[in-house]
Short mmCIF file of C-alpha atoms in Angstrom, two decimals:
data_model
loop_
_atom_site.label_atom_id
_atom_site.label_comp_id
_atom_site.label_asym_id
_atom_site.label_seq_id
_atom_site.Cartn_x
_atom_site.Cartn_y
_atom_site.Cartn_z
CA MET A 1 38.22 -15.26 -8.76
CA ALA A 2 35.61 -12.94 -10.21
CA ILE A 3 36.68 -9.42 -11.10
CA PRO A 4 34.09 -6.74 -10.37
CA GLN A 5 32.94 -4.38 -13.06
CA THR A 6 34.41 -0.91 -12.75
CA LYS A 7 32.54 2.30 -13.23
CA GLN A 8 33.21 4.12 -16.48
CA SER A 9 34.76 7.55 -16.36
CA SER A 10 32.44 10.15 -17.82
CA SER A 11 35.34 11.52 -19.87
CA GLN A 12 36.08 8.21 -21.53
CA PRO A 13 34.03 6.45 -24.18
CA GLN A 14 32.03 3.35 -23.34
CA ARG A 15 33.36 0.04 -24.54
CA THR A 16 32.58 -3.59 -24.09
CA ARG A 17 34.37 -5.34 -21.28
CA ARG A 18 35.69 -8.78 -22.07
CA ARG A 19 36.42 -11.71 -19.80
CA ARG A 20 38.91 -14.47 -20.39
CA ARG A 21 38.35 -16.22 -23.66
CA HIS A 22 39.10 -19.85 -24.33
CA PRO A 23 42.71 -19.80 -25.54
CA ARG A 24 43.62 -20.90 -29.00
CA VAL A 25 46.67 -22.50 -27.47
CA TRP A 26 47.12 -24.19 -24.11
CA LYS A 27 49.24 -22.03 -21.83
CA ASP A 28 51.12 -24.17 -19.35
CA ARG A 29 53.45 -23.21 -16.52
CA HIS A 30 56.88 -24.84 -16.76
CA TRP A 31 60.04 -24.50 -14.67
CA ARG A 32 63.71 -24.41 -15.58
CA TRP A 33 67.07 -23.96 -13.88
CA VAL A 34 68.83 -20.66 -14.55
CA PRO A 35 72.38 -19.77 -13.46
CA THR A 36 73.09 -17.31 -10.69
CA ALA A 37 76.12 -15.07 -10.40
CA ASP A 38 77.64 -17.14 -7.56
CA GLY A 39 77.89 -20.28 -9.70
CA ASP A 40 74.76 -21.91 -8.35
CA TRP A 41 71.32 -22.39 -9.97
CA ARG A 42 67.80 -21.25 -9.15
CA VAL A 43 64.37 -22.26 -10.42
CA GLU A 44 62.53 -19.89 -12.77
CA GLY A 45 58.97 -20.26 -14.02
CA PHE A 46 57.88 -19.48 -17.56
CA VAL A 47 54.78 -19.91 -19.71
CA PHE A 48 54.95 -22.58 -22.42
CA ARG A 49 52.31 -22.55 -25.14
CA HIS A 50 51.15 -25.93 -26.46
CA LYS A 51 49.35 -26.37 -29.75
CA HIS A 52 47.56 -29.38 -28.24
CA ARG A 53 46.29 -29.95 -24.74
CA PRO A 54 49.17 -31.45 -22.72
CA PRO A 55 48.53 -34.98 -21.47
CA LYS A 56 47.98 -35.81 -17.84
CA HIS A 57 51.20 -35.88 -15.80
CA HIS A 58 52.93 -33.84 -18.54
CA PHE A 59 56.48 -33.02 -17.37
CA ARG A 60 56.85 -29.37 -16.43
CA GLY A 61 60.36 -29.38 -14.96
CA PRO A 62 62.69 -28.26 -13.70
CA GLY A 63 64.27 -31.72 -13.40
CA PRO A 64 67.41 -32.53 -11.43
CA LYS A 65 69.49 -29.57 -10.33
CA PRO A 66 72.61 -29.15 -12.53
CA PRO A 67 76.02 -29.39 -10.84
CA ARG A 68 77.52 -26.22 -9.46
CA ARG A 69 79.67 -24.47 -12.04
CA ALA A 70 83.26 -25.06 -10.99
CA SER A 71 84.64 -21.93 -12.64
CA ALA A 72 82.24 -19.61 -10.91
CA ALA A 73 83.50 -17.28 -8.25
CA ALA A 74 81.94 -16.78 -4.87
CA ALA A 75 78.73 -14.82 -4.46
CA PRO A 76 78.91 -11.20 -5.63
CA ALA A 77 80.91 -9.24 -3.13
CA PRO A 78 81.03 -5.54 -2.46
CA PRO A 79 82.31 -3.59 -5.47
CA ALA A 80 85.91 -4.00 -6.48
CA SER A 81 88.29 -1.82 -4.55
CA GLY A 82 89.40 -0.22 -7.80
CA GLU A 83 85.96 1.22 -8.54
CA GLN A 84 86.07 4.99 -8.34
CA ARG A 85 82.87 6.49 -6.94
CA PRO A 86 82.15 10.22 -6.92
CA SER A 87 82.34 12.17 -3.71
CA GLY A 88 79.02 11.98 -1.92
CA ALA A 89 77.98 8.76 -3.67
CA TYR A 90 76.89 5.61 -1.88
CA GLN A 91 80.00 3.84 -0.56
CA GLY A 92 78.53 0.59 0.72
CA PRO A 93 78.48 -2.84 -0.92
CA PHE A 94 76.83 -3.05 -4.32
CA GLY A 95 75.37 -6.55 -4.34
CA MET A 96 72.09 -8.14 -5.33
CA PRO A 97 69.86 -6.11 -2.94
CA GLN A 98 71.28 -2.83 -4.22
CA ALA A 99 71.12 -3.88 -7.89
CA ASN A 100 67.53 -5.01 -7.46
CA ARG A 101 66.56 -1.69 -5.89
CA LEU A 102 68.25 0.21 -8.71
CA LEU A 103 66.35 -1.81 -11.32
CA GLN A 104 63.08 -1.26 -9.45
CA ARG A 105 63.53 2.51 -9.13
CA ALA A 106 65.16 3.13 -12.52
CA GLY A 107 63.03 0.67 -14.50
CA PHE A 108 60.45 -2.03 -13.97
CA GLY A 109 62.32 -4.65 -12.01
CA PRO A 110 64.89 -7.23 -13.07
CA LEU A 111 64.63 -10.05 -15.55
CA ALA A 112 66.64 -13.20 -14.94
CA GLY A 113 70.34 -12.37 -14.78
CA GLN A 114 69.98 -8.59 -14.99
CA ALA A 115 70.74 -7.85 -11.36
CA GLU A 116 73.80 -10.12 -11.48
CA GLN A 117 75.03 -8.28 -14.55
CA LEU A 118 74.70 -4.91 -12.82
CA VAL A 119 76.58 -6.21 -9.78
CA SER A 120 79.49 -7.15 -12.04
CA LEU A 121 79.63 -3.57 -13.34
CA GLY A 122 79.85 -1.91 -9.93
CA LEU A 123 77.69 1.00 -8.82
CA VAL A 124 78.89 3.63 -11.28
CA GLY A 125 78.99 1.22 -14.20
CA ALA A 126 75.53 -0.10 -13.37
CA VAL A 127 74.02 3.38 -13.26
CA ARG A 128 75.72 4.44 -16.49
CA SER A 129 74.49 1.30 -18.25
CA LEU A 130 70.98 2.63 -17.59
CA THR A 131 71.54 6.35 -18.16
CA ARG A 132 73.70 6.01 -21.29
CA PRO A 133 71.96 3.53 -23.60
CA THR A 134 73.07 3.30 -27.20
CA GLY A 135 70.86 3.11 -30.25
CA ALA A 136 67.14 2.43 -30.30
CA ALA A 137 65.46 0.19 -27.76
CA ASN A 138 64.92 -3.46 -28.64
CA LEU A 139 61.58 -5.06 -27.83
CA ILE A 140 62.25 -8.66 -26.88
CA GLY A 141 59.55 -11.31 -27.09
CA PRO A 142 56.16 -11.72 -28.76
CA PRO A 143 54.48 -8.50 -29.95
CA PRO A 144 51.36 -7.44 -28.05
CA THR A 145 47.87 -8.53 -29.03
CA ASP A 146 44.31 -7.95 -27.91
CA ASP A 147 41.97 -10.63 -26.55
CA GLU A 148 41.29 -11.96 -30.04
CA GLY A 149 44.96 -12.30 -30.93
CA ASN A 150 44.94 -9.23 -33.18
CA PRO A 151 47.85 -6.75 -33.22
CA LEU A 152 47.29 -3.60 -31.19
CA ALA A 153 46.02 -0.49 -32.97
CA PRO A 154 47.37 2.23 -30.64
CA ALA A 155 46.33 5.13 -32.86
CA ASP A 156 42.81 3.86 -33.46
CA ALA A 157 41.41 1.49 -30.79
CA TRP A 158 40.47 2.93 -27.41
CA GLY A 159 42.98 2.04 -24.72
CA HIS A 160 45.50 0.53 -27.12
CA ASP A 161 47.77 3.57 -26.80
CA GLY A 162 48.32 2.77 -23.12
CA LEU A 163 48.78 -0.93 -23.91
CA TRP A 164 51.38 0.03 -26.52
CA TRP A 165 53.33 1.86 -23.83
CA LEU A 166 52.87 -0.91 -21.25
CA ASP A 167 54.33 -3.33 -23.78
CA ARG A 168 57.43 -1.15 -24.10
CA MET A 169 57.84 -1.26 -20.32
CA VAL A 170 57.56 -5.05 -20.31
CA ARG A 171 59.66 -5.93 -23.37
CA GLY A 172 62.04 -3.01 -23.79
CA ASP A 173 65.77 -3.27 -23.05
CA GLN A 174 66.15 0.42 -22.09
CA PRO A 175 64.13 0.51 -18.86
CA LEU A 176 65.27 3.91 -17.62
CA VAL A 177 64.29 5.53 -20.93
CA GLU A 178 60.74 4.27 -20.37
CA ARG A 179 60.78 5.12 -16.67
CA MET A 180 61.91 8.67 -17.40
CA ALA A 181 59.22 8.97 -20.07
CA LEU A 182 56.70 8.02 -17.37
CA VAL A 183 58.25 10.56 -14.96
CA LEU A 184 57.99 13.30 -17.57
CA HIS A 185 54.45 12.26 -18.50
CA ASP A 186 53.55 12.97 -14.87
CA TRP A 187 55.73 16.12 -14.70
CA PHE A 188 54.17 17.67 -17.84
CA ALA A 189 50.85 15.90 -17.29
CA THR A 190 48.76 15.88 -20.47
CA SER A 191 45.54 13.91 -20.87
CA GLN A 192 43.79 12.34 -23.81
CA ALA A 193 40.62 13.96 -22.40
CA SER A 194 41.39 17.15 -24.33
CA VAL A 195 43.57 15.85 -27.15
CA SER A 196 41.93 15.00 -30.45
CA ARG A 197 43.97 11.95 -31.49
CA PRO A 198 45.76 9.20 -29.52
CA GLN A 199 48.71 9.43 -31.91
CA GLN A 200 49.43 12.92 -30.57
CA MET A 201 49.77 11.49 -27.06
CA ILE A 202 52.03 8.74 -28.37
CA ASP A 203 54.13 11.37 -30.15
CA GLN A 204 54.45 13.30 -26.90
CA SER A 205 55.70 10.18 -25.12
CA ASN A 206 58.31 9.78 -27.87
CA LEU A 207 59.31 13.38 -27.23
CA PHE A 208 59.96 12.42 -23.59
CA ARG A 209 62.04 9.44 -24.69
CA ALA A 210 64.12 11.64 -26.97
CA HIS A 211 64.73 14.41 -24.40
CA GLY A 212 64.67 12.47 -21.11
CA PHE A 213 68.44 12.61 -20.52
CA GLY A 214 69.25 15.85 -22.33
CA SER A 215 68.79 19.57 -21.76
CA PHE A 216 65.79 20.50 -19.64
CA LEU A 217 65.51 23.76 -21.57
CA ASP A 218 65.31 21.89 -24.87
CA LEU A 219 62.72 19.55 -23.36
CA PHE A 220 60.73 22.50 -22.00
CA LYS A 221 60.67 24.20 -25.40
CA ALA A 222 59.63 21.01 -27.18
CA VAL A 223 56.80 20.33 -24.71
CA THR A 224 55.57 23.93 -24.90
CA VAL A 225 54.79 23.65 -28.63
CA ASP A 226 53.94 19.95 -28.66
CA PRO A 227 50.51 19.43 -30.31
CA ALA A 228 49.14 17.48 -27.36
CA MET A 229 50.16 20.21 -24.90
CA LEU A 230 48.95 23.01 -27.20
CA GLN A 231 45.50 21.40 -27.04
CA TRP A 232 45.56 20.37 -23.37
CA LEU A 233 46.43 23.83 -22.00
CA ASN A 234 44.94 25.91 -24.81
CA GLY A 235 48.22 27.14 -26.27
CA ALA A 236 46.75 27.14 -29.77
CA GLU A 237 43.94 29.42 -28.57
CA ASN A 238 46.31 32.02 -27.13
CA THR A 239 46.26 35.16 -29.31
CA LYS A 240 47.37 38.76 -28.92
CA SER A 241 43.75 39.90 -28.96
CA ALA A 242 42.65 37.31 -26.36
CA PRO A 243 45.58 35.98 -24.30
CA ASN A 244 44.95 32.63 -22.60
CA GLU A 245 46.84 32.21 -19.32
CA ASN A 246 46.46 28.45 -18.82
CA TYR A 247 49.88 27.35 -20.03
CA ALA A 248 51.62 30.47 -18.74
CA ARG A 249 50.52 29.68 -15.19
CA GLU A 250 51.27 25.94 -15.24
CA MET A 251 54.63 26.33 -16.94
CA MET A 252 55.78 28.23 -13.84
CA GLU A 253 53.73 26.64 -11.05
CA LEU A 254 54.02 22.97 -12.03
CA PHE A 255 56.75 22.63 -14.62
CA SER A 256 59.66 24.89 -13.66
CA LEU A 257 59.37 27.03 -10.50
CA GLY A 258 56.75 25.75 -8.06
CA ALA A 259 53.88 27.36 -6.19
CA ASP A 260 54.03 29.42 -2.99
CA ARG A 261 57.74 30.11 -3.30
CA GLY A 262 57.54 33.74 -4.35
CA ALA A 263 58.95 32.84 -7.75
CA TYR A 264 56.37 34.65 -9.87
CA SER A 265 53.45 37.07 -9.63
CA GLU A 266 50.11 37.38 -11.39
CA ASP A 267 51.69 40.04 -13.56
CA ASP A 268 54.29 37.48 -14.63
CA VAL A 269 51.48 35.08 -15.58
CA ARG A 270 49.83 37.71 -17.76
CA GLU A 271 53.10 38.76 -19.40
CA GLN A 272 54.14 35.16 -20.05
CA ALA A 273 50.77 34.53 -21.69
CA ARG A 274 51.45 37.42 -24.07
CA ALA A 275 54.91 36.03 -24.88
CA LEU A 276 53.40 32.61 -25.66
CA THR A 277 50.89 33.92 -28.22
CA GLY A 278 51.00 32.98 -31.89
CA TRP A 279 50.38 29.23 -32.15
CA ARG A 280 47.40 27.87 -34.05
CA ASN A 281 46.14 24.73 -35.79
CA ASP A 282 43.58 23.51 -38.30
CA TRP A 283 40.67 21.21 -37.53
CA SER A 284 38.75 18.60 -39.49
CA ASP A 285 36.42 15.77 -38.52
CA ALA A 286 38.73 13.29 -40.23
CA GLU A 287 42.03 14.44 -38.69
CA GLY A 288 40.98 16.34 -35.60
CA ALA A 289 43.42 19.08 -34.59
CA HIS A 290 46.34 19.13 -37.02
CA ASN A 291 48.82 21.37 -38.86
CA PHE A 292 50.08 23.12 -35.72
CA ARG A 293 52.18 26.14 -36.62
CA PHE A 294 53.36 29.53 -35.44
CA ASP A 295 51.46 32.45 -36.99
CA PRO A 296 53.29 35.77 -36.48
CA ARG A 297 50.04 37.68 -37.02
CA ARG A 298 48.61 36.20 -33.82
CA HIS A 299 51.72 36.95 -31.74
CA ASP A 300 51.96 39.98 -29.45
CA GLU A 301 55.08 41.86 -30.60
CA ARG A 302 54.99 44.46 -27.85
CA THR A 303 57.43 44.62 -24.94
CA LYS A 304 56.72 42.27 -22.00
CA THR A 305 58.16 42.37 -18.50
CA VAL A 306 58.74 38.94 -16.90
CA PHE A 307 60.58 38.46 -13.57
CA GLY A 308 61.65 42.10 -13.79
CA ARG A 309 63.25 41.67 -17.23
CA SER A 310 61.82 43.45 -20.28
CA GLY A 311 61.93 42.62 -23.97
CA ASN A 312 59.94 41.54 -26.99
CA PHE A 313 59.80 37.99 -25.64
CA ASN A 314 58.36 35.01 -27.55
CA TRP A 315 57.55 31.42 -26.55
CA GLU A 316 61.20 30.34 -26.56
CA ASP A 317 62.07 33.28 -24.30
CA SER A 318 59.28 32.24 -21.95
CA CYS A 319 60.92 28.85 -21.40
CA ARG A 320 64.41 30.33 -21.12
CA LEU A 321 63.33 32.93 -18.55
CA CYS A 322 61.85 30.19 -16.37
CA VAL A 323 64.96 28.01 -16.53
CA GLU A 324 67.24 30.98 -15.85
CA HIS A 325 65.18 31.96 -12.80
CA PRO A 326 67.13 31.64 -9.51
CA LEU A 327 64.50 29.30 -8.06
CA HIS A 328 64.30 26.90 -11.00
CA ALA A 329 67.31 24.70 -10.19
CA SER A 330 66.10 23.95 -6.65
CA PHE A 331 62.61 23.16 -7.97
CA PHE A 332 64.05 20.81 -10.58
CA ALA A 333 66.34 19.07 -8.09
CA ASP A 334 63.58 18.52 -5.52
CA LYS A 335 61.05 17.29 -8.07
CA LEU A 336 63.36 14.88 -9.89
CA TRP A 337 64.65 13.53 -6.57
CA SER A 338 61.09 12.81 -5.38
CA TYR A 339 60.50 10.32 -8.21
CA PHE A 340 63.39 8.09 -7.10
CA VAL A 341 63.87 8.55 -3.34
CA ALA A 342 61.18 8.33 -0.67
CA THR A 343 62.50 11.04 1.67
CA PRO A 344 63.66 14.61 0.93
CA ALA A 345 67.35 15.00 0.16
CA PRO A 346 69.61 16.11 3.01
CA GLU A 347 70.52 19.74 2.52
CA ALA A 348 74.15 19.05 1.61
CA THR A 349 73.05 16.46 -0.96
CA ARG A 350 70.39 18.81 -2.27
CA GLN A 351 72.87 21.65 -2.77
CA ALA A 352 75.31 19.32 -4.51
CA LEU A 353 72.53 18.15 -6.84
CA ILE A 354 71.55 21.74 -7.63
CA GLN A 355 75.19 22.59 -8.36
CA THR A 356 75.54 19.56 -10.64
CA TYR A 357 72.47 20.61 -12.59
CA VAL A 358 73.49 24.25 -12.98
CA ALA A 359 77.14 23.49 -13.77
CA GLY A 360 76.03 21.00 -16.41
CA GLY A 361 73.98 23.62 -18.25
CA TRP A 362 70.59 22.26 -17.14
CA GLN A 363 71.37 18.77 -18.39
CA ILE A 364 69.16 16.05 -16.90
CA ARG A 365 71.56 13.07 -17.14
CA PRO A 366 74.22 14.32 -14.66
CA ALA A 367 71.53 15.14 -12.10
CA LEU A 368 69.89 11.77 -12.64
CA GLU A 369 73.20 9.93 -12.21
CA THR A 370 73.81 11.84 -8.98
CA ILE A 371 70.43 10.68 -7.64
CA LEU A 372 70.92 7.06 -8.74
CA THR A 373 74.31 6.87 -7.00
CA SER A 374 73.17 8.63 -3.82
CA PRO A 375 73.33 6.86 -0.42
CA GLU A 376 69.68 7.74 0.25
CA LEU A 377 68.47 5.65 -2.69
CA TYR A 378 70.12 2.49 -1.34
CA GLU A 379 69.87 3.09 2.41
CA GLY A 380 66.51 4.88 2.61
CA PRO A 381 63.02 3.43 3.05
CA PRO A 382 61.09 1.77 0.23
CA MET A 383 58.66 3.56 -2.07
CA VAL A 384 55.23 2.49 -3.31
CA LYS A 385 55.24 1.42 -6.94
CA PRO A 386 52.81 3.32 -9.15
CA PRO A 387 50.14 0.87 -10.39
CA VAL A 388 51.47 0.80 -13.95
CA VAL A 389 54.98 0.11 -12.68
CA GLN A 390 53.72 -2.72 -10.48
CA LEU A 391 51.84 -4.27 -13.39
CA ALA A 392 54.83 -4.04 -15.75
CA SER A 393 57.16 -5.54 -13.15
CA MET A 394 54.69 -8.38 -12.47
CA LEU A 395 54.38 -9.26 -16.14
CA ARG A 396 58.16 -9.26 -16.47
CA ARG A 397 58.54 -11.52 -13.43
CA LEU A 398 55.90 -13.94 -14.70
CA GLY A 399 57.31 -14.04 -18.21
CA ARG A 400 53.95 -12.93 -19.52
CA HIS A 401 53.64 -10.62 -22.51
CA LEU A 402 50.61 -8.55 -23.45
CA ASP A 403 47.91 -10.85 -24.78
CA THR A 404 44.79 -9.05 -23.56
CA ASP A 405 43.35 -5.53 -23.68
CA ALA A 406 41.85 -5.98 -20.21
CA TRP A 407 44.72 -4.12 -18.54
CA THR A 408 43.24 -0.74 -19.46
CA TRP A 409 40.00 -1.20 -17.53
CA LEU A 410 41.74 -3.14 -14.76
CA LEU A 411 44.08 -0.18 -14.19
CA GLU A 412 41.29 2.40 -14.04
CA PRO A 413 40.29 1.72 -10.40
CA THR A 414 43.97 1.56 -9.34
CA GLY A 415 44.13 5.30 -10.09
CA GLN A 416 46.55 5.25 -13.02
CA VAL A 417 45.81 4.87 -16.72
CA LEU A 418 48.55 5.86 -19.14
CA PHE A 419 47.74 9.01 -21.14
CA TRP A 420 44.87 9.84 -18.74
CA PRO A 421 46.34 11.67 -15.70
CA PRO A 422 43.54 13.21 -13.62
CA ASN A 423 44.66 16.81 -14.12
CA VAL A 424 47.62 18.97 -15.07
CA ALA A 425 49.24 18.29 -11.67
CA GLY A 426 49.59 14.61 -12.56
CA TRP A 427 48.83 11.64 -10.33
CA ASP A 428 48.58 11.93 -6.55
CA ASP A 429 51.04 9.30 -5.36
CA THR A 430 50.01 9.82 -1.73
CA ARG A 431 46.80 7.87 -2.51
CA TRP A 432 48.26 4.86 -4.29
CA LEU A 433 47.27 2.55 -1.42
CA ASP A 434 43.90 3.68 -0.13
CA THR A 435 41.38 0.89 0.50
CA SER A 436 39.70 1.13 -2.89
CA ARG A 437 42.91 1.18 -4.89
CA LEU A 438 44.50 -1.64 -2.91
CA ARG A 439 41.52 -3.84 -3.80
CA ALA A 440 41.99 -2.86 -7.44
CA ARG A 441 45.63 -3.95 -7.25
CA TRP A 442 44.45 -7.30 -5.85
CA ASN A 443 42.30 -7.72 -8.97
CA VAL A 444 45.23 -6.84 -11.24
CA VAL A 445 47.38 -9.49 -9.54
CA ASP A 446 44.54 -12.01 -9.86
CA TYR A 447 44.25 -11.35 -13.60
CA ALA A 448 48.00 -11.48 -14.11
CA LEU A 449 48.03 -14.94 -12.57
CA ALA A 450 45.15 -16.21 -14.71
CA GLU A 451 47.54 -17.83 -17.18
CA VAL A 452 49.89 -19.31 -14.58
CA SER A 453 47.62 -20.52 -11.79
CA VAL A 454 47.43 -24.30 -11.44
CA ASP A 455 44.35 -26.40 -12.23
CA ARG A 456 43.12 -27.91 -8.98
CA TRP A 457 40.91 -30.52 -10.64
CA ASP A 458 43.03 -31.98 -13.45
CA GLY A 459 44.54 -34.58 -11.13
CA THR A 460 48.15 -33.64 -11.87
CA TYR A 461 49.06 -31.65 -8.76
CA SER A 462 51.30 -33.20 -6.11
CA THR A 463 49.53 -35.00 -3.27
CA THR A 464 52.60 -34.87 -0.98
CA GLU A 465 53.98 -31.33 -1.38
CA ASN A 466 54.75 -29.82 2.03
CA ALA A 467 54.47 -26.17 3.08
CA GLU A 468 58.10 -25.28 2.40
CA GLU A 469 58.02 -26.88 -1.05
CA ALA A 470 54.76 -25.11 -1.87
CA LEU A 471 56.23 -21.73 -0.98
CA ALA A 472 59.42 -22.45 -2.95
CA ARG A 473 57.33 -23.32 -6.01
CA ALA A 474 55.22 -20.17 -5.70
CA LEU A 475 58.31 -18.00 -5.32
CA ALA A 476 59.91 -19.63 -8.36
CA THR A 477 56.81 -18.74 -10.38
CA TRP A 478 57.33 -15.12 -9.34
CA GLY A 479 61.02 -15.23 -10.27
CA ASN A 480 62.22 -15.70 -6.68
CA PRO A 481 61.74 -12.15 -5.39
CA GLU A 482 63.44 -11.10 -2.20
CA LEU A 483 61.06 -11.36 0.76
CA ARG A 484 61.35 -9.81 4.17
CA ASP A 485 61.70 -12.33 6.99
CA ASP A 486 58.26 -11.51 8.41
CA THR A 487 56.61 -11.94 4.98
CA ARG A 488 58.25 -15.32 4.48
CA ALA A 489 57.25 -16.42 7.99
CA GLU A 490 53.60 -15.43 7.41
CA LEU A 491 53.45 -17.24 4.08
CA THR A 492 55.02 -20.37 5.54
CA ASP A 493 52.58 -20.31 8.46
CA PHE A 494 49.66 -19.95 6.05
CA ALA A 495 50.92 -22.84 3.93
CA ARG A 496 51.15 -25.09 6.99
CA ARG A 497 47.71 -24.13 8.24
CA ALA A 498 46.19 -24.71 4.81
CA GLU A 499 47.66 -28.20 4.73
CA GLY A 500 45.99 -28.92 8.04
CA THR A 501 42.57 -28.54 6.43
CA ILE A 502 43.08 -31.65 4.27
CA GLY A 503 40.90 -34.47 5.57
CA ALA A 504 39.83 -36.90 2.87
CA ASP A 505 42.14 -38.61 0.39
CA TRP A 506 40.49 -36.89 -2.59
CA GLN A 507 41.43 -33.49 -1.14
CA ARG A 508 45.21 -34.08 -1.09
CA GLY A 509 45.92 -32.86 -4.62
CA PRO A 510 43.14 -30.29 -5.14
CA TYR A 511 43.65 -28.63 -1.75
CA ARG A 512 47.39 -28.36 -2.34
CA ALA A 513 46.71 -26.85 -5.76
CA MET A 514 44.35 -24.30 -4.19
CA ARG A 515 47.04 -23.53 -1.61
CA GLN A 516 49.51 -22.92 -4.42
CA ASN A 517 47.16 -20.46 -6.12
CA ALA A 518 46.57 -18.67 -2.82
CA LEU A 519 50.33 -18.38 -2.23
CA LEU A 520 50.80 -16.94 -5.72
CA GLN A 521 48.14 -14.30 -5.02
CA LEU A 522 49.48 -13.43 -1.56
CA ILE A 523 53.04 -13.03 -2.87
CA GLY A 524 51.81 -10.81 -5.71
CA ILE A 525 49.94 -8.48 -3.39
CA SER A 526 52.56 -8.55 -0.62
CA PRO A 527 54.44 -5.41 0.41
CA ASP A 528 57.58 -6.95 -1.07
CA LEU A 529 56.15 -6.72 -4.62
CA ILE A 530 54.15 -3.50 -4.13
CA LEU A 531 57.14 -1.61 -2.75
CA GLN A 532 60.28 -0.73 -4.63
#
């Protein structure tokens, strides 16, 4: 399926668009049996790379189904009666549907066996396994490459910084660390459009990884003087002789207090700008903006009055005054909640979340654990996956690692490119599924399947496969995602109707192969894979 060219953003440099190249190895879809938690087996698809073109009728598995494991217990039941859950937490069964939802919301979807492992831990244990990782993240699988098989150059090649991050989402074993980094990238939205070097954006993302579960005040201070933010919102141009109000306004409106709540006045904006003065940097054509530092000579040492409090405040005081503000905790609770649950928190839940945050000294982890154990997360309606999250979860399901730099330009029309949020307010998630962006997601799915779609003309495809078998094979390729009953019924009906179009003998294999590719595409773009 042809992929239309996308219009270049005026703020981004031009570059050559590449199409699929002839692979240096033959990528072939194979199937294998993998164990399930209830002692049974299921089929999983994976990509096998051949050094030589596989012969006709090459065996691709999965072979006979292994015997049921005698020592296995029954299917995962509701959590053990001994599990102690906090007051106000979800009290229902924690089985595969709940574990899958947790992995979708707090990461990028499950790999084989991950949901079963979480079920065995119970709700609290599962959440803590995500919120309390130990050590550095491990990246499992082949390292990412561009279309020519070269290693990525995230600090030098355009778009490779976003691919570097996408790779961490796909291969990393600390999914919530990456998901929280993405949340904070949107919360403190900073764009490469006004930052001199991609490495500074990468460094900021590492800042989010380091602070994502810790003190919000520490995070706030670190972001305030981060080189990428100092460029993006003109913090390094803010002097006592010419105060710049850009960061002062956004640090209150978007980062800590919220707009139209009566939390701050225009006088507070001006006074905060004075408190934030003093940062500067050097510039060179070779290094861009560098050597960011605080220069006391540029700082306004006079008394400032912010939120009715007076003192010789500096940039650290600016952050502290915002976090100590009576309206900050409710802003934080509402905003963090909105990234994980589709509907606003009930008032009792909201107040409990605020209390948890304040009592914990503005620590993010306790608030996050409260959200991830809340009834609303497991019993509420689904949410739309951001485009980058959908892509990462698809690549994980398909067992495909990054082997192309096409994802950057394919993501542009979906409305989300890493390190390029549209403005300081971040991405508008209310527009993830307008008509233009839904078509762009279709193209992303199509490209993701390029390495796993079947060849309709090589003569190897089954000439007898029925509709139910075709759907089972397509679902196995996608890692057997859960489907709603109406989705499964529509796909089965389509598979039966497609089979009815076969007339001549020569069409039996090719038409079934085309049906398989169509089923793969329809599953990938279905609500069941777009929603989380």
